[in-house]
Amino acid sequence: MSGLAIEYGTHERVREIVDRLTYCAEHVSLAFDGWDEPHVKGPGIYFAVVADRDYGDYADPMGENRWPRESCPTAFAEGEFVEAVESVSRQQDGGIVVAVDGEIEAQMVRFRDLGTRSEEADLVDDVSYEPWMGSRHMSAIETSVRPEVVATVTLSEETGRVSVFRDGDATSMERDDLGGQWRAE
């Protein structure tokens, strides 16, 4: 795919979408109290903000896993969005596709690994993994280097870490650092 006509990574409305996804993932992480309990799996989430809704070239449906579009079709649905993320993060698995206009696709997906097609070979060089990354994070960083993908956002179900990936770069915060000076103790 050639370059996108609009630079979505710096587009104000798209940055607002990525921020909403990030803040909501942080909210879910902070609202869960069982992170320190042994053998407990917490909520987990994986968003991908895409500029092209033809993501079928690099994603496959995750069975019956669905985003609840009937109650929350967009990331701008205020309270409904938070409720949907809380529910999906505990009951579903798969990537959630969010378009650059904020609309959320119903079908949740599994993003394919880089290098599965010959035209992706150069993208693999733009990825470097960190020791803390699990499979969701490795998929998210790989997906973030695709030209059609603006950013990916994850919430780790093991640690509560929230990460944002753009063009193969990670900005990640451990749960104890979420919320900064505004965090209520």
PDB file of C-alpha atoms in Angstrom:
ATOM      1  CA  MET A   1       0.000   0.000   0.000  1.00  0.00           C
ATOM      2  CA  SER A   2       1.271   3.463  -0.756  1.00  0.00           C
ATOM      3  CA  GLY A   3       1.311   6.266   1.804  1.00  0.00           C
ATOM      4  CA  LEU A   4      -1.967   7.554   3.173  1.00  0.00           C
ATOM      5  CA  ALA A   5      -3.432  10.765   1.749  1.00  0.00           C
ATOM      6  CA  ILE A   6      -3.868  12.237   5.242  1.00  0.00           C
ATOM      7  CA  GLU A   7      -1.277  12.121   8.040  1.00  0.00           C
ATOM      8  CA  TYR A   8      -3.605  10.537  10.583  1.00  0.00           C
ATOM      9  CA  GLY A   9      -0.923  10.186  13.243  1.00  0.00           C
ATOM     10  CA  THR A  10      -0.933  13.948  13.812  1.00  0.00           C
ATOM     11  CA  HIS A  11      -4.585  14.609  12.951  1.00  0.00           C
ATOM     12  CA  GLU A  12      -6.260  16.196  16.003  1.00  0.00           C
ATOM     13  CA  ARG A  13      -9.466  14.126  15.917  1.00  0.00           C
ATOM     14  CA  VAL A  14      -7.516  10.869  15.479  1.00  0.00           C
ATOM     15  CA  ARG A  15      -5.192  11.774  18.363  1.00  0.00           C
ATOM     16  CA  GLU A  16      -8.338  12.307  20.453  1.00  0.00           C
ATOM     17  CA  ILE A  17      -9.517   8.792  19.527  1.00  0.00           C
ATOM     18  CA  VAL A  18      -6.179   7.245  20.544  1.00  0.00           C
ATOM     19  CA  ASP A  19      -6.299   9.230  23.805  1.00  0.00           C
ATOM     20  CA  ARG A  20      -9.849   8.003  24.524  1.00  0.00           C
ATOM     21  CA  LEU A  21      -8.802   4.396  23.949  1.00  0.00           C
ATOM     22  CA  THR A  22      -5.740   4.857  26.170  1.00  0.00           C
ATOM     23  CA  TYR A  23      -7.581   6.594  29.012  1.00  0.00           C
ATOM     24  CA  CYS A  24     -10.340   3.994  28.950  1.00  0.00           C
ATOM     25  CA  ALA A  25      -7.781   1.148  29.103  1.00  0.00           C
ATOM     26  CA  GLU A  26      -6.141   2.942  32.051  1.00  0.00           C
ATOM     27  CA  HIS A  27      -9.530   3.277  33.765  1.00  0.00           C
ATOM     28  CA  VAL A  28     -10.207  -0.458  33.385  1.00  0.00           C
ATOM     29  CA  SER A  29      -6.731  -1.290  34.694  1.00  0.00           C
ATOM     30  CA  LEU A  30      -7.109   0.944  37.749  1.00  0.00           C
ATOM     31  CA  ALA A  31     -10.645  -0.299  38.484  1.00  0.00           C
ATOM     32  CA  PHE A  32      -9.518  -3.934  38.743  1.00  0.00           C
ATOM     33  CA  ASP A  33      -8.240  -4.830  42.223  1.00  0.00           C
ATOM     34  CA  GLY A  34      -6.991  -8.378  41.669  1.00  0.00           C
ATOM     35  CA  TRP A  35      -3.667  -7.752  39.902  1.00  0.00           C
ATOM     36  CA  ASP A  36      -1.592  -8.974  42.841  1.00  0.00           C
ATOM     37  CA  GLU A  37      -3.546 -12.182  43.381  1.00  0.00           C
ATOM     38  CA  PRO A  38      -1.788 -15.349  42.171  1.00  0.00           C
ATOM     39  CA  HIS A  39      -3.344 -17.153  39.183  1.00  0.00           C
ATOM     40  CA  VAL A  40      -5.800 -14.340  38.493  1.00  0.00           C
ATOM     41  CA  LYS A  41      -6.286 -13.084  34.966  1.00  0.00           C
ATOM     42  CA  GLY A  42      -7.381  -9.471  34.802  1.00  0.00           C
ATOM     43  CA  PRO A  43      -9.131  -7.590  32.038  1.00  0.00           C
ATOM     44  CA  GLY A  44      -7.269  -7.280  28.741  1.00  0.00           C
ATOM     45  CA  ILE A  45      -7.903  -5.206  25.638  1.00  0.00           C
ATOM     46  CA  TYR A  46      -6.357  -4.626  22.199  1.00  0.00           C
ATOM     47  CA  PHE A  47      -7.446  -1.733  19.976  1.00  0.00           C
ATOM     48  CA  ALA A  48      -6.154  -0.912  16.504  1.00  0.00           C
ATOM     49  CA  VAL A  49      -6.939   2.460  14.950  1.00  0.00           C
ATOM     50  CA  VAL A  50      -7.036   1.954  11.189  1.00  0.00           C
ATOM     51  CA  ALA A  51      -7.169   4.413   8.305  1.00  0.00           C
ATOM     52  CA  ASP A  52      -8.475   1.855   5.836  1.00  0.00           C
ATOM     53  CA  ARG A  53     -11.438  -0.383   6.606  1.00  0.00           C
ATOM     54  CA  ASP A  54     -10.071  -3.004   4.225  1.00  0.00           C
ATOM     55  CA  TYR A  55      -8.103  -4.628   7.045  1.00  0.00           C
ATOM     56  CA  GLY A  56      -8.992  -8.138   5.856  1.00  0.00           C
ATOM     57  CA  ASP A  57      -5.607  -8.360   4.145  1.00  0.00           C
ATOM     58  CA  TYR A  58      -3.910  -8.581   7.561  1.00  0.00           C
ATOM     59  CA  ALA A  59      -6.640  -9.680   9.994  1.00  0.00           C
ATOM     60  CA  ASP A  60      -8.894 -12.696  10.451  1.00  0.00           C
ATOM     61  CA  PRO A  61     -12.224 -12.870  12.326  1.00  0.00           C
ATOM     62  CA  MET A  62     -12.026 -14.122  15.923  1.00  0.00           C
ATOM     63  CA  GLY A  63     -15.003 -16.460  15.791  1.00  0.00           C
ATOM     64  CA  GLU A  64     -18.057 -15.125  17.563  1.00  0.00           C
ATOM     65  CA  ASN A  65     -16.175 -12.415  19.483  1.00  0.00           C
ATOM     66  CA  ARG A  66     -18.021  -9.175  18.844  1.00  0.00           C
ATOM     67  CA  TRP A  67     -17.897  -5.571  19.961  1.00  0.00           C
ATOM     68  CA  PRO A  68     -21.382  -4.490  21.209  1.00  0.00           C
ATOM     69  CA  ARG A  69     -22.120  -2.008  18.389  1.00  0.00           C
ATOM     70  CA  GLU A  70     -25.817  -1.941  19.245  1.00  0.00           C
ATOM     71  CA  SER A  71     -25.032  -0.131  22.507  1.00  0.00           C
ATOM     72  CA  CYS A  72     -21.707   1.482  21.553  1.00  0.00           C
ATOM     73  CA  PRO A  73     -20.968   2.080  17.856  1.00  0.00           C
ATOM     74  CA  THR A  74     -18.260   4.688  18.447  1.00  0.00           C
ATOM     75  CA  ALA A  75     -15.399   5.613  20.770  1.00  0.00           C
ATOM     76  CA  PHE A  76     -17.190   8.941  21.276  1.00  0.00           C
ATOM     77  CA  ALA A  77     -20.173   7.292  23.034  1.00  0.00           C
ATOM     78  CA  GLU A  78     -19.014   8.593  26.460  1.00  0.00           C
ATOM     79  CA  GLY A  79     -20.375   6.326  29.224  1.00  0.00           C
ATOM     80  CA  GLU A  80     -21.436   3.576  26.828  1.00  0.00           C
ATOM     81  CA  PHE A  81     -17.844   3.283  25.592  1.00  0.00           C
ATOM     82  CA  VAL A  82     -16.445   2.794  29.094  1.00  0.00           C
ATOM     83  CA  GLU A  83     -19.117   0.178  29.895  1.00  0.00           C
ATOM     84  CA  ALA A  84     -18.427  -1.679  26.642  1.00  0.00           C
ATOM     85  CA  VAL A  85     -14.655  -1.718  27.238  1.00  0.00           C
ATOM     86  CA  GLU A  86     -15.151  -2.985  30.801  1.00  0.00           C
ATOM     87  CA  SER A  87     -17.364  -5.815  29.556  1.00  0.00           C
ATOM     88  CA  VAL A  88     -15.330  -6.764  26.468  1.00  0.00           C
ATOM     89  CA  SER A  89     -12.034  -6.660  28.387  1.00  0.00           C
ATOM     90  CA  ARG A  90     -13.312  -9.385  30.743  1.00  0.00           C
ATOM     91  CA  GLN A  91     -15.402 -11.528  28.404  1.00  0.00           C
ATOM     92  CA  GLN A  92     -13.963 -11.373  24.870  1.00  0.00           C
ATOM     93  CA  ASP A  93     -10.681 -11.940  23.106  1.00  0.00           C
ATOM     94  CA  GLY A  94      -9.312 -10.400  19.938  1.00  0.00           C
ATOM     95  CA  GLY A  95      -8.394  -7.080  18.408  1.00  0.00           C
ATOM     96  CA  ILE A  96     -10.956  -4.305  18.249  1.00  0.00           C
ATOM     97  CA  VAL A  97     -10.830  -2.320  15.015  1.00  0.00           C
ATOM     98  CA  VAL A  98     -11.516   1.400  15.404  1.00  0.00           C
ATOM     99  CA  ALA A  99     -11.695   3.560  12.269  1.00  0.00           C
ATOM    100  CA  VAL A 100     -10.143   7.030  12.191  1.00  0.00           C
ATOM    101  CA  ASP A 101     -13.645   8.511  12.509  1.00  0.00           C
ATOM    102  CA  GLY A 102     -14.126   6.679  15.836  1.00  0.00           C
ATOM    103  CA  GLU A 103     -16.522   4.022  14.512  1.00  0.00           C
ATOM    104  CA  ILE A 104     -15.891   0.585  16.013  1.00  0.00           C
ATOM    105  CA  GLU A 105     -16.213  -2.553  13.892  1.00  0.00           C
ATOM    106  CA  ALA A 106     -18.453  -5.288  15.270  1.00  0.00           C
ATOM    107  CA  GLN A 107     -16.215  -8.249  14.384  1.00  0.00           C
ATOM    108  CA  MET A 108     -13.177  -8.682  16.617  1.00  0.00           C
ATOM    109  CA  VAL A 109     -10.083  -9.966  14.831  1.00  0.00           C
ATOM    110  CA  ARG A 110      -6.697 -11.640  15.079  1.00  0.00           C
ATOM    111  CA  PHE A 111      -4.038  -9.568  13.358  1.00  0.00           C
ATOM    112  CA  ARG A 112      -1.625 -11.673  11.315  1.00  0.00           C
ATOM    113  CA  ASP A 113       2.065 -11.710  12.122  1.00  0.00           C
ATOM    114  CA  LEU A 114       4.319  -9.586   9.949  1.00  0.00           C
ATOM    115  CA  GLY A 115       6.146 -11.349   7.184  1.00  0.00           C
ATOM    116  CA  THR A 116       3.238 -13.578   6.181  1.00  0.00           C
ATOM    117  CA  ARG A 117       3.265 -11.856   2.770  1.00  0.00           C
ATOM    118  CA  SER A 118       6.344 -10.889   0.772  1.00  0.00           C
ATOM    119  CA  GLU A 119       5.394  -7.180   0.644  1.00  0.00           C
ATOM    120  CA  GLU A 120       5.568  -7.098   4.469  1.00  0.00           C
ATOM    121  CA  ALA A 121       9.206  -8.192   4.715  1.00  0.00           C
ATOM    122  CA  ASP A 122      10.555  -4.632   5.086  1.00  0.00           C
ATOM    123  CA  LEU A 123       8.104  -3.875   7.910  1.00  0.00           C
ATOM    124  CA  VAL A 124       9.630  -6.569  10.128  1.00  0.00           C
ATOM    125  CA  ASP A 125      12.838  -4.522  10.377  1.00  0.00           C
ATOM    126  CA  ASP A 126      10.912  -1.686  12.078  1.00  0.00           C
ATOM    127  CA  VAL A 127       9.975  -3.808  15.087  1.00  0.00           C
ATOM    128  CA  SER A 128      11.996  -4.407  18.243  1.00  0.00           C
ATOM    129  CA  TYR A 129      10.478  -6.297  21.134  1.00  0.00           C
ATOM    130  CA  GLU A 130      10.926  -5.523  24.824  1.00  0.00           C
ATOM    131  CA  PRO A 131      11.289  -8.222  27.517  1.00  0.00           C
ATOM    132  CA  TRP A 132       7.959  -7.252  29.137  1.00  0.00           C
ATOM    133  CA  MET A 133       5.962  -7.884  25.959  1.00  0.00           C
ATOM    134  CA  GLY A 134       3.578 -10.806  25.808  1.00  0.00           C
ATOM    135  CA  SER A 135       1.836 -12.059  22.682  1.00  0.00           C
ATOM    136  CA  ARG A 136      -0.821  -9.301  22.675  1.00  0.00           C
ATOM    137  CA  HIS A 137       1.873  -6.623  22.852  1.00  0.00           C
ATOM    138  CA  MET A 138       4.039  -8.291  20.213  1.00  0.00           C
ATOM    139  CA  SER A 139       1.061  -8.417  17.884  1.00  0.00           C
ATOM    140  CA  ALA A 140       0.206  -4.781  18.656  1.00  0.00           C
ATOM    141  CA  ILE A 141       3.720  -3.486  17.943  1.00  0.00           C
ATOM    142  CA  GLU A 142       3.827  -5.446  14.674  1.00  0.00           C
ATOM    143  CA  THR A 143       0.389  -4.228  13.661  1.00  0.00           C
ATOM    144  CA  SER A 144       1.418  -0.618  14.425  1.00  0.00           C
ATOM    145  CA  VAL A 145       4.024  -0.584  11.630  1.00  0.00           C
ATOM    146  CA  ARG A 146       1.506  -1.364   8.925  1.00  0.00           C
ATOM    147  CA  PRO A 147       0.899   1.725   6.747  1.00  0.00           C
ATOM    148  CA  GLU A 148      -2.892   1.484   7.247  1.00  0.00           C
ATOM    149  CA  VAL A 149      -2.645   1.441  11.048  1.00  0.00           C
ATOM    150  CA  VAL A 150      -2.357   4.725  12.951  1.00  0.00           C
ATOM    151  CA  ALA A 151      -1.830   3.241  16.429  1.00  0.00           C
ATOM    152  CA  THR A 152      -2.574   0.268  18.631  1.00  0.00           C
ATOM    153  CA  VAL A 153      -3.464   0.343  22.331  1.00  0.00           C
ATOM    154  CA  THR A 154      -3.245  -2.600  24.731  1.00  0.00           C
ATOM    155  CA  LEU A 155      -4.115  -3.445  28.312  1.00  0.00           C
ATOM    156  CA  SER A 156      -2.155  -6.416  29.678  1.00  0.00           C
ATOM    157  CA  GLU A 157      -4.357  -8.987  31.402  1.00  0.00           C
ATOM    158  CA  GLU A 158      -1.354 -10.157  33.433  1.00  0.00           C
ATOM    159  CA  THR A 159      -0.083  -6.864  34.859  1.00  0.00           C
ATOM    160  CA  GLY A 160      -2.505  -4.036  34.031  1.00  0.00           C
ATOM    161  CA  ARG A 161       0.165  -2.280  31.929  1.00  0.00           C
ATOM    162  CA  VAL A 162      -1.256   0.070  29.274  1.00  0.00           C
ATOM    163  CA  SER A 163       0.733   0.561  26.070  1.00  0.00           C
ATOM    164  CA  VAL A 164       0.366   2.649  22.925  1.00  0.00           C
ATOM    165  CA  PHE A 165       2.255   1.582  19.798  1.00  0.00           C
ATOM    166  CA  ARG A 166       2.897   3.859  16.821  1.00  0.00           C
ATOM    167  CA  ASP A 167       5.104   2.933  13.864  1.00  0.00           C
ATOM    168  CA  GLY A 168       6.857   0.233  15.893  1.00  0.00           C
ATOM    169  CA  ASP A 169       7.535   2.476  18.906  1.00  0.00           C
ATOM    170  CA  ALA A 170       6.020   1.765  22.305  1.00  0.00           C
ATOM    171  CA  THR A 171       4.884   4.159  24.999  1.00  0.00           C
ATOM    172  CA  SER A 172       4.049   2.009  27.976  1.00  0.00           C
ATOM    173  CA  MET A 173       3.051   2.596  31.576  1.00  0.00           C
ATOM    174  CA  GLU A 174       2.999   0.024  34.320  1.00  0.00           C
ATOM    175  CA  ARG A 175      -0.208  -0.020  36.343  1.00  0.00           C
ATOM    176  CA  ASP A 176       1.351   1.701  39.368  1.00  0.00           C
ATOM    177  CA  ASP A 177       2.308   4.674  37.173  1.00  0.00           C
ATOM    178  CA  LEU A 178      -1.096   5.154  35.504  1.00  0.00           C
ATOM    179  CA  GLY A 179      -2.889   8.388  36.275  1.00  0.00           C
ATOM    180  CA  GLY A 180       0.223  10.186  37.519  1.00  0.00           C
ATOM    181  CA  GLN A 181      -0.411  13.035  39.933  1.00  0.00           C
ATOM    182  CA  TRP A 182      -4.189  12.797  39.378  1.00  0.00           C
ATOM    183  CA  ARG A 183      -4.440   9.198  40.516  1.00  0.00           C
ATOM    184  CA  ALA A 184      -6.721   8.676  43.481  1.00  0.00           C
ATOM    185  CA  GLU A 185      -5.167   6.370  46.061  1.00  0.00           C
TER     186      GLU A 185
END
